[in-house]
mmCIF file of C-alpha atoms (C1' of nucleotides) in Angstrom:
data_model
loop_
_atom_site.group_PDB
_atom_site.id
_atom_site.type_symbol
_atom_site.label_atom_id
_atom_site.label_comp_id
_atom_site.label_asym_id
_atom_site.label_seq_id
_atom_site.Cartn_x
_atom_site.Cartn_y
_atom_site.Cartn_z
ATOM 1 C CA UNK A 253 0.000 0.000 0.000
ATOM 2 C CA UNK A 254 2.798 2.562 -0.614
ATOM 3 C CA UNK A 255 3.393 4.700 2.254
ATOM 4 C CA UNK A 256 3.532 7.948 0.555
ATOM 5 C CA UNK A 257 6.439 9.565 1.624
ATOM 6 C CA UNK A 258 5.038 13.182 2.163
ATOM 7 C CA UNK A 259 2.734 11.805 4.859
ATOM 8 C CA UNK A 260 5.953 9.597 6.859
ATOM 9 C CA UNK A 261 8.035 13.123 6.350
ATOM 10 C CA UNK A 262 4.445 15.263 8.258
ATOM 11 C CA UNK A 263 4.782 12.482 10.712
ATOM 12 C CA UNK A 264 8.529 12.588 11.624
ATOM 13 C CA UNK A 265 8.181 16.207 11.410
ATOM 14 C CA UNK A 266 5.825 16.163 13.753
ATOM 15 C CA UNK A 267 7.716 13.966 16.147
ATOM 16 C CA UNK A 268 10.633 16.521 15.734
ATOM 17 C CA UNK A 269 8.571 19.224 16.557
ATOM 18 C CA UNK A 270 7.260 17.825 19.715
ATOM 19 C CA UNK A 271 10.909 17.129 20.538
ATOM 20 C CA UNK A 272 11.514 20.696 19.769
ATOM 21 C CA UNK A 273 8.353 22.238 22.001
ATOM 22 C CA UNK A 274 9.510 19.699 25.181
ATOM 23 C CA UNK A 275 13.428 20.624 24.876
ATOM 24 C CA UNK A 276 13.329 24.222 24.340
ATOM 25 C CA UNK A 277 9.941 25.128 26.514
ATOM 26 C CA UNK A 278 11.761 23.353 29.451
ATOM 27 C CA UNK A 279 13.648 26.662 29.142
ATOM 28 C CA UNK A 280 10.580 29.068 27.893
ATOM 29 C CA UNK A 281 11.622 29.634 24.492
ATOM 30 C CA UNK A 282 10.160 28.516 21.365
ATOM 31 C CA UNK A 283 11.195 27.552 17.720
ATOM 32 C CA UNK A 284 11.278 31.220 16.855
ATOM 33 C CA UNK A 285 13.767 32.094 19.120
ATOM 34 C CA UNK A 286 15.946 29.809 18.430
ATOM 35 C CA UNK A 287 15.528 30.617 14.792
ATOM 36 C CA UNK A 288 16.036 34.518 15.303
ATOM 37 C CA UNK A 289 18.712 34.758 17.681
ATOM 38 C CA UNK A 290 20.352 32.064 15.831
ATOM 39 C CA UNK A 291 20.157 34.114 12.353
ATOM 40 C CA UNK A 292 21.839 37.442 14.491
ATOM 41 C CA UNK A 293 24.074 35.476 15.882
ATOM 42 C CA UNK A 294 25.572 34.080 12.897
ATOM 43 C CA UNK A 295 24.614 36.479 10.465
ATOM 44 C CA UNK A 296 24.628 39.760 12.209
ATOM 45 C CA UNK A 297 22.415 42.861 13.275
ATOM 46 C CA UNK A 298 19.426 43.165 10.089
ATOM 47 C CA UNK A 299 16.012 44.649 9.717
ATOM 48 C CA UNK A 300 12.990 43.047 10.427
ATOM 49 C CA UNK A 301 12.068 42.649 6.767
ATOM 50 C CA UNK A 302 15.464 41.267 6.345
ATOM 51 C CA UNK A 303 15.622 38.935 9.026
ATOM 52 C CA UNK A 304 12.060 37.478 7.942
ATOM 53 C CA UNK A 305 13.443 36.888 5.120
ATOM 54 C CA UNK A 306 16.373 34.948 6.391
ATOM 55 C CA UNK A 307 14.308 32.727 8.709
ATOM 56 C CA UNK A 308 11.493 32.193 6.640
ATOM 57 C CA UNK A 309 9.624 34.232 9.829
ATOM 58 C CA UNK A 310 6.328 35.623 8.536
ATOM 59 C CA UNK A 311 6.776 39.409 9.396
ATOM 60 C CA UNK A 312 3.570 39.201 11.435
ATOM 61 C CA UNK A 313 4.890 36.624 13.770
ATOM 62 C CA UNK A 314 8.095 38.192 13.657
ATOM 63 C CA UNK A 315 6.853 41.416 15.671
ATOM 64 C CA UNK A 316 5.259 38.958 18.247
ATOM 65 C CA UNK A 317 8.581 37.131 18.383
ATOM 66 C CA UNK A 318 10.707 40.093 18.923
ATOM 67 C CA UNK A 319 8.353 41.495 20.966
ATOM 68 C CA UNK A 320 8.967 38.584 23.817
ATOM 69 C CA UNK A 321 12.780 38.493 23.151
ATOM 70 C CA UNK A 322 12.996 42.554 23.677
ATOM 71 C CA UNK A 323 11.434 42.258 26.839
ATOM 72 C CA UNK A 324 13.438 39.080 28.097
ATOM 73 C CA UNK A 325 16.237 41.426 27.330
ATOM 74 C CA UNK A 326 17.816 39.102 24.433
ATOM 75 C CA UNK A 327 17.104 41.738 21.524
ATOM 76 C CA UNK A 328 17.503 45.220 21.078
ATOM 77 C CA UNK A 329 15.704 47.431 18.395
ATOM 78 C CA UNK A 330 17.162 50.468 17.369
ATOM 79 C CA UNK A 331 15.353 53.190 14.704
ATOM 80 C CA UNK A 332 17.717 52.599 11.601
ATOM 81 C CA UNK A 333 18.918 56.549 11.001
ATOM 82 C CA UNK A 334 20.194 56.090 7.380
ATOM 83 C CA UNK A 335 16.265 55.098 6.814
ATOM 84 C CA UNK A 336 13.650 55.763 9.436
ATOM 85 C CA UNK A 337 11.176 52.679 8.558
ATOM 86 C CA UNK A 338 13.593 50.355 10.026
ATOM 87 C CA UNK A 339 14.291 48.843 13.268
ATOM 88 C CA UNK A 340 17.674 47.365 13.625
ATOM 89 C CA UNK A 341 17.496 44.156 15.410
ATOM 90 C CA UNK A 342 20.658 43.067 17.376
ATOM 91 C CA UNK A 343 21.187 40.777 20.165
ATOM 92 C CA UNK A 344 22.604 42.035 23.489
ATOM 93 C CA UNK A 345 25.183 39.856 25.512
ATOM 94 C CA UNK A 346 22.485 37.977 27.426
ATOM 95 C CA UNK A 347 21.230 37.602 23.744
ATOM 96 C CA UNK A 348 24.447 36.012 22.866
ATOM 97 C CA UNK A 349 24.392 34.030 25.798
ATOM 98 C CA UNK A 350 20.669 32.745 24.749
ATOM 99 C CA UNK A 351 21.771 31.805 21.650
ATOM 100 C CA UNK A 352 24.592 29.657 22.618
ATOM 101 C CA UNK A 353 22.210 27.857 25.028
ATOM 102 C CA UNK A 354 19.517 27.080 22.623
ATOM 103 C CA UNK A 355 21.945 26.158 20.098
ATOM 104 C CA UNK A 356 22.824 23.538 22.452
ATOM 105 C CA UNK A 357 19.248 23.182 22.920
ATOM 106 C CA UNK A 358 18.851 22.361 19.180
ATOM 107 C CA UNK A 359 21.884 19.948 18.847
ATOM 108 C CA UNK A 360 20.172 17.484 21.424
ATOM 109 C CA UNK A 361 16.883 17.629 19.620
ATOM 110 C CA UNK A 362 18.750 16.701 16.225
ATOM 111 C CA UNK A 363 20.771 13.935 18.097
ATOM 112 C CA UNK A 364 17.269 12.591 19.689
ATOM 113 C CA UNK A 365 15.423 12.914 16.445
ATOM 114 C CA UNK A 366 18.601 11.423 14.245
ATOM 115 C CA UNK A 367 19.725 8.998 16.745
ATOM 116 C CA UNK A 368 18.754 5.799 14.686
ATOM 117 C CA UNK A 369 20.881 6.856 11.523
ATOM 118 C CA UNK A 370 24.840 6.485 11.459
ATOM 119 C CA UNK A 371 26.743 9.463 10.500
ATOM 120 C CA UNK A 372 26.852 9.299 6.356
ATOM 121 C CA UNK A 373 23.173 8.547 6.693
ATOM 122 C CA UNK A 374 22.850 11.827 8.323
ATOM 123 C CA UNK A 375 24.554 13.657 5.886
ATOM 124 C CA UNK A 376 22.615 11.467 3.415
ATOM 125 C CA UNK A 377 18.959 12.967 4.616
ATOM 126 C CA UNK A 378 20.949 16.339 5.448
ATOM 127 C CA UNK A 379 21.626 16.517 1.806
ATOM 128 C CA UNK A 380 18.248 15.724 0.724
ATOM 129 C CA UNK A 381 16.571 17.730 2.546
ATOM 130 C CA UNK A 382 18.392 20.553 1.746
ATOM 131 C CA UNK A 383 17.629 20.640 -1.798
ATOM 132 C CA UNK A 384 14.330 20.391 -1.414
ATOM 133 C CA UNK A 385 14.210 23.479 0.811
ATOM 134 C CA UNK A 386 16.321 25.273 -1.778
ATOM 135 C CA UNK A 387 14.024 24.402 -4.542
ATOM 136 C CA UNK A 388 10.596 25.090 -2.716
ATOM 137 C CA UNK A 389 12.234 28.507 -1.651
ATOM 138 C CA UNK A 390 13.270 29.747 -5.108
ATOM 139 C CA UNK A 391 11.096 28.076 -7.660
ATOM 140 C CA UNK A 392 8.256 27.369 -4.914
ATOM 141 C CA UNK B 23 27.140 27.701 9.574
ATOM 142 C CA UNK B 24 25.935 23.881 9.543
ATOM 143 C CA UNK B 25 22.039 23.959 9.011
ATOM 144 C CA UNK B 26 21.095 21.543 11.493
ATOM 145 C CA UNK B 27 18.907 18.875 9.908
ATOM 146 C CA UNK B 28 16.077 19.189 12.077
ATOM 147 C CA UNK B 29 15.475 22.714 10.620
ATOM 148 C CA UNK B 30 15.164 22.410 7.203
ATOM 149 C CA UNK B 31 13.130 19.378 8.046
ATOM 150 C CA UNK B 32 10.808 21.705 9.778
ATOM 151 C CA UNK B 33 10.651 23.829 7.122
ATOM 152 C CA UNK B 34 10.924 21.338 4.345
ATOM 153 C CA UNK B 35 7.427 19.649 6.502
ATOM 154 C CA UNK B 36 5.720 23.367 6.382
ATOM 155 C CA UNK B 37 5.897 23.357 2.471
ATOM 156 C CA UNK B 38 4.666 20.345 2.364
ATOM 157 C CA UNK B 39 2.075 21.292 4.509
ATOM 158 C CA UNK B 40 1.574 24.665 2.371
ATOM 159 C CA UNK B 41 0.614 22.500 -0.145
ATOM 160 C CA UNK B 42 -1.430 20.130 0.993
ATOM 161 C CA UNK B 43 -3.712 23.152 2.518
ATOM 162 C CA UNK B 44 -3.509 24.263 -1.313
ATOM 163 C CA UNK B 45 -4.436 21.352 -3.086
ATOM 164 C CA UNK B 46 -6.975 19.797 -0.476
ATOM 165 C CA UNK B 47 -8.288 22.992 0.265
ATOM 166 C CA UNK B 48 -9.212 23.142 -3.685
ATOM 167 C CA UNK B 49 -11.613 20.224 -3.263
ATOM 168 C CA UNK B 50 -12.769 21.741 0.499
ATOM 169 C CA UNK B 51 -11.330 18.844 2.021
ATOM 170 C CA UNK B 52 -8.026 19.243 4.776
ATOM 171 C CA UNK B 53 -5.315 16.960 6.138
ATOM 172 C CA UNK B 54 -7.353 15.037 8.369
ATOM 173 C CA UNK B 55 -10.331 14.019 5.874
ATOM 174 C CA UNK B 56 -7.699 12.071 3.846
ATOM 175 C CA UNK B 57 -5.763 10.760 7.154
ATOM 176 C CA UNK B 58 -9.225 9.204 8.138
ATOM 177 C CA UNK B 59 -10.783 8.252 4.780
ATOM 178 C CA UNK B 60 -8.115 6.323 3.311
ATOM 179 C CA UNK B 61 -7.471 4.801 6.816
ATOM 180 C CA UNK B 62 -11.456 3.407 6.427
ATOM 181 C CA UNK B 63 -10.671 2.530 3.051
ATOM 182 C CA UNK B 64 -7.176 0.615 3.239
ATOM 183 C CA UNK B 65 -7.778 -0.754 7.061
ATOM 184 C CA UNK B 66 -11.721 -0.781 7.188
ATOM 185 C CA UNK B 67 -14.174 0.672 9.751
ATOM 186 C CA UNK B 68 -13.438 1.175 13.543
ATOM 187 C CA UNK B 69 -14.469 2.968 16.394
ATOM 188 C CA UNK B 70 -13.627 6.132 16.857
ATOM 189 C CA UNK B 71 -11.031 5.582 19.830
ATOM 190 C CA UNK B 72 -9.175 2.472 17.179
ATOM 191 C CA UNK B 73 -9.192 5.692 14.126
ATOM 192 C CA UNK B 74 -7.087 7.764 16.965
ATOM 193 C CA UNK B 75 -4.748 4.997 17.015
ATOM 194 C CA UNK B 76 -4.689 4.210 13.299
ATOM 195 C CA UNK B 77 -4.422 7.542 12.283
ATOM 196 C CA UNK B 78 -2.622 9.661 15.155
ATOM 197 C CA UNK B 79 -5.299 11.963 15.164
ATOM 198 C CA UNK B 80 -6.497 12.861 18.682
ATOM 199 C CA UNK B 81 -9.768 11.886 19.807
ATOM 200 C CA UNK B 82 -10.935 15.213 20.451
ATOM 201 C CA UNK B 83 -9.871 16.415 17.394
ATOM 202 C CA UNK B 84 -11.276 13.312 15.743
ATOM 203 C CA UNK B 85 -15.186 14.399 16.657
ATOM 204 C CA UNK B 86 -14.500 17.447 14.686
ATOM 205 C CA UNK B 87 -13.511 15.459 11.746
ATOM 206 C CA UNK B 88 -15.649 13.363 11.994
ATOM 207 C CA UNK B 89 -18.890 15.596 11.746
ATOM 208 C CA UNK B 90 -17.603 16.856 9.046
ATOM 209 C CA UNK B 91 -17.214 13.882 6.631
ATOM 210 C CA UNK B 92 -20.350 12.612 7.925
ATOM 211 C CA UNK B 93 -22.172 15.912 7.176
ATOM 212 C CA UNK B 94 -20.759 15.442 3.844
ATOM 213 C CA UNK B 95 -21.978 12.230 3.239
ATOM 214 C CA UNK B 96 -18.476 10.316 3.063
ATOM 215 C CA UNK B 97 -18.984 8.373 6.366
ATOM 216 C CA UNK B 98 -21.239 6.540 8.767
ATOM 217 C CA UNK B 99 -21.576 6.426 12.606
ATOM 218 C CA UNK B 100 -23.719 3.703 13.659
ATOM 219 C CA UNK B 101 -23.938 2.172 17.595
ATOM 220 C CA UNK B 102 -21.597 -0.786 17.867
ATOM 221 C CA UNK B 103 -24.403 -3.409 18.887
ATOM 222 C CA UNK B 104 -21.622 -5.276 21.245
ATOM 223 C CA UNK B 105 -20.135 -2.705 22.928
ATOM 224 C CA UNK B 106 -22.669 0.694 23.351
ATOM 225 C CA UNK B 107 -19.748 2.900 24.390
ATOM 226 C CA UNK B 108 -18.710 2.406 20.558
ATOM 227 C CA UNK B 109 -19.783 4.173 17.463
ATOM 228 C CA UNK B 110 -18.649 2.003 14.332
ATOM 229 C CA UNK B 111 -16.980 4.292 12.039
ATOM 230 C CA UNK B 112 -17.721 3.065 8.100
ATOM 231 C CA UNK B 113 -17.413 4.771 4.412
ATOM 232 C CA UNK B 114 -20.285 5.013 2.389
ATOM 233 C CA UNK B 115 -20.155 4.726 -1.215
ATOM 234 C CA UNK B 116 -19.777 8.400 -1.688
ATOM 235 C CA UNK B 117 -16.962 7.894 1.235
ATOM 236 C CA UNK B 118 -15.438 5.466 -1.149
ATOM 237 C CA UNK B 119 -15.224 7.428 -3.824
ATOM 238 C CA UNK B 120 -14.346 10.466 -2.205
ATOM 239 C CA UNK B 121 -11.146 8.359 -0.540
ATOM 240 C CA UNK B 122 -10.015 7.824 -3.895
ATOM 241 C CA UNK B 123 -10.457 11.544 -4.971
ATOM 242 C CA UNK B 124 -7.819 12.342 -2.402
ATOM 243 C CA UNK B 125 -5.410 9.998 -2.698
ATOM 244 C CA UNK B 126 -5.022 10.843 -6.242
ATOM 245 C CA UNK B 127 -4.127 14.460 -4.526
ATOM 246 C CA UNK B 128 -2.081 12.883 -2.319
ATOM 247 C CA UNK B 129 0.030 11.819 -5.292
ATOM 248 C CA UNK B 130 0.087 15.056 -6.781
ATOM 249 C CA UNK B 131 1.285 16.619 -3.319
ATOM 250 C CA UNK B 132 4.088 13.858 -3.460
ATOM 251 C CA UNK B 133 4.921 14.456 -6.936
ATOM 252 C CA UNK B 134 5.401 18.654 -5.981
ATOM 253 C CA UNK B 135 7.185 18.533 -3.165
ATOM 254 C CA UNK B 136 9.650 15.264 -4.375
ATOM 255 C CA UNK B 137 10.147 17.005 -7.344
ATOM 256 C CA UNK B 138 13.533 17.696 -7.509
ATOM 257 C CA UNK B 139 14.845 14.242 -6.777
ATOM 258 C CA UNK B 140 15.590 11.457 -8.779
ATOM 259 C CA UNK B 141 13.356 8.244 -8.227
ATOM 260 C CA UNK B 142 16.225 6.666 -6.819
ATOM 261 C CA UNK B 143 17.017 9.471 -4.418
ATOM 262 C CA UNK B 144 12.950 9.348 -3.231
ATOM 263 C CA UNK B 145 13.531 5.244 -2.200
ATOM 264 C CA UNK B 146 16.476 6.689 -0.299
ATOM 265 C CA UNK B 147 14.533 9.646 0.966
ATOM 266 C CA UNK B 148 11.280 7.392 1.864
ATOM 267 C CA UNK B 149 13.805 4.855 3.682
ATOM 268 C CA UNK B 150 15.477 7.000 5.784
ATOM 269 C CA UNK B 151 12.175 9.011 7.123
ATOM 270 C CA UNK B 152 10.430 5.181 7.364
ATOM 271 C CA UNK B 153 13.342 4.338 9.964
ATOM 272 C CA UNK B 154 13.319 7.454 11.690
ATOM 273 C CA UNK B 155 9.161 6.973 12.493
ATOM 274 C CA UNK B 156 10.081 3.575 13.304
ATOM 275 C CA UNK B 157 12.529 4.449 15.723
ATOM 276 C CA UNK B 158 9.986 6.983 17.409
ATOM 277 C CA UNK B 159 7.225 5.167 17.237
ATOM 278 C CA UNK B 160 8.131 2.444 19.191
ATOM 279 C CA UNK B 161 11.184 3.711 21.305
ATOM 280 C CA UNK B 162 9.942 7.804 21.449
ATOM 281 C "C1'" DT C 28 -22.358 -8.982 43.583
ATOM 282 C "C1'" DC C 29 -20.771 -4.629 44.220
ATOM 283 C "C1'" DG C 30 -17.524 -1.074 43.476
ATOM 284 C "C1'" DT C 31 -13.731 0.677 41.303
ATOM 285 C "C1'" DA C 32 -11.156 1.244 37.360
ATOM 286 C "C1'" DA C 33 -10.897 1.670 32.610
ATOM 287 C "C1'" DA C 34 -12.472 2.747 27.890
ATOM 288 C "C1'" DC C 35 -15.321 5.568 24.925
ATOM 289 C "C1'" DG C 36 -17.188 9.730 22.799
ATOM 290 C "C1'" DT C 37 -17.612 14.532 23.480
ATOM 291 C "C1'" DT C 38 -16.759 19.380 24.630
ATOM 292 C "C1'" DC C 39 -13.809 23.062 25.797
ATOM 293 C "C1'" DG C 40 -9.707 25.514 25.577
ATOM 294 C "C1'" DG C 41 -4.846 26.641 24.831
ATOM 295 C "C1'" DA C 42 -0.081 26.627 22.558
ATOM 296 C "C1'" DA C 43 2.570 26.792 18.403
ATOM 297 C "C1'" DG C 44 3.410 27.466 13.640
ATOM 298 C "C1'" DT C 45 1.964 29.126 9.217
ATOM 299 C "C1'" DC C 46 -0.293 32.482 6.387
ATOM 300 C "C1'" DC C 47 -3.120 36.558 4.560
ATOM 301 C "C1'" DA C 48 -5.199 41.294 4.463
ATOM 302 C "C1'" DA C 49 -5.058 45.855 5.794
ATOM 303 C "C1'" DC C 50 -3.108 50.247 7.586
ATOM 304 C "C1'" DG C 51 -0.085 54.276 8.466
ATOM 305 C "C1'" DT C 52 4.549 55.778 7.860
ATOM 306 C "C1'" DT C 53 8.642 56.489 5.203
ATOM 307 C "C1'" DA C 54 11.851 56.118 0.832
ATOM 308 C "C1'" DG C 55 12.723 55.940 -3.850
ATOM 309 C "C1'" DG C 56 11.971 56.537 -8.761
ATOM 310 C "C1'" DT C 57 9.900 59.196 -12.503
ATOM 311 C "C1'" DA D 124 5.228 66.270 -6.683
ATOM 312 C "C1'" DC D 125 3.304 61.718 -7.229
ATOM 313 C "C1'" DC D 126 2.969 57.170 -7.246
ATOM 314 C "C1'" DT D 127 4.825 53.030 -5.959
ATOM 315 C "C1'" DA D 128 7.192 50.212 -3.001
ATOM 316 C "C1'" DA D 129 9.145 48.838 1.442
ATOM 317 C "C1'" DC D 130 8.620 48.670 6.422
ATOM 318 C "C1'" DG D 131 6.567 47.661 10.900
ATOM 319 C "C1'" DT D 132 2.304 46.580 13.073
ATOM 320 C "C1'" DT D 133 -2.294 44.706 14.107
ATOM 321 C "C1'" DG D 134 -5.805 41.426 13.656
ATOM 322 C "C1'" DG D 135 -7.563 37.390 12.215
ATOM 323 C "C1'" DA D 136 -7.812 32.535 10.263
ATOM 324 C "C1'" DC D 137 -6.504 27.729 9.976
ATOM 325 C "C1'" DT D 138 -4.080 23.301 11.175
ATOM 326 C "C1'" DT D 139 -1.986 20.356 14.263
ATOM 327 C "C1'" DC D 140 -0.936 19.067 18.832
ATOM 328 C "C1'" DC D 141 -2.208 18.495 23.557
ATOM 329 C "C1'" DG D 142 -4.530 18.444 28.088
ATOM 330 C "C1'" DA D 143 -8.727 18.635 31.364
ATOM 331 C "C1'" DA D 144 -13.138 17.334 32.346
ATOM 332 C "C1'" DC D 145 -17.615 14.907 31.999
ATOM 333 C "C1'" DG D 146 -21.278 11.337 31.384
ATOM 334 C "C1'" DT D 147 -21.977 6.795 29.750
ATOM 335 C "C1'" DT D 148 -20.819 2.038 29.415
ATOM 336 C "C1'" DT D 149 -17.900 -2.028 30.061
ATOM 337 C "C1'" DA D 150 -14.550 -5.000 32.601
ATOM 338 C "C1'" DC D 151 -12.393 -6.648 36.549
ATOM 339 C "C1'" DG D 152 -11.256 -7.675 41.306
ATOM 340 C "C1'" DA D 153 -12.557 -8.006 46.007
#
DNA sequence: TCGTAAACGTTCGGAAGTCCAACGTTAGGT
DNA sequence: ACCTAACGTTGGACTTCCGAACGTTTACGA
């Protein structure tokens, strides 16, 4: 009966997700977080248009997002003064700190959710998925 | 900056999500309505509670569901005669027919978000998500 | 046999992620 | 100067996941 594999990927997904929610609400943050204070982190200081567009980050849920890592002191927007519609988003040093815990955070969930495949197979379904992100995000 | 896997398999599983909405939602049908029909139609009726299993849908979310394809005319609730906490779920011909409407969907979800690999790359694909449910379906 | 525990269907509600439509403000191009 | 576009924000919708509670019915153990 052909297990269609866009129905096993929802499922696993899902399973990584709840992996995701347990791991990083133990610490009350979410999947955004991690996803926005790793992208300033590695990628530096941006706009909010800009950083929605390197997280993928609808710029509706962004402002929600941003809103509860300003006030947990993680994030700090600053009026952009070469062009006065932007914020700048950067982290501060507790932000830095965040994001090196929650990166942690996130390597435990992969190593839970991968832990049945050896190391090429990783790299394998790494691969994999990677070019179907790439080709969903361009060509869509 | 090593993507971690469990990333762009979260956002790899929202495309694919993106376009199931798309392409169900065409036919006014969601995720669910195909979860349970072709479950009825591959497996064969059940009570409600044995669907939850079969499917992974929760029970309270499986009412919902439920009143929906049977509004529509896809499926049956009648009392289970030897057990009157049941209600035996069954298709009706319309049900049947319906099933098959969205599995052909199904395929056509498949064949958008697979699209850029190779057939031999999907059997490695498909493998390597099958072992990964495996693993947290029985183990978590 | 009686009482407790379990299963079943149902309702309610919340958290998280994804997505869309609209609005006022500000920049940029013509 | 005008029109268009970008930006940040608000509000809402939908799907999936998940838990709490309740009344009914069955099963089991004392």
């Amino acid at each position: 009966m052909e297990e269609l594999p866009s129905w096993v990927l929802s499922q696993v997904s899902a399973q990584g997700h709840r992996i995701i929610v347990e791991r990083f609400g133990a610490v009350g943050a979410r999947g955004y977080h991690y996803r926005l204070l790793r992208s300033l982190a590695t990628d530096g200081p941006a706009s909010q248009a800009a950083l929605g567009r390197r997280t993928g980050i609808y710029l509706s849920d962004l402002v929600g997002a941003l809103n509860e890592l300003e006030e947990a002191g993680y994030v700090r927007r600053s009026p952009d003064p070469a062009d006065r519609r932007r914020n700048v988003v950067g982290l501060t040093d507790r932000g830095r700190e965040r994001a090196e815990e929650l990166t942690e955070r996130a390597h435990a969930v992969q190593e839970e959710l991968l832990a049945p495949l050896s190391a090429p197979e990783r790299e394998q379904f790494a691969g994999l998925l990677q070019r179907l992100l790439e080709h969903h995000r361009s060509g869509g």
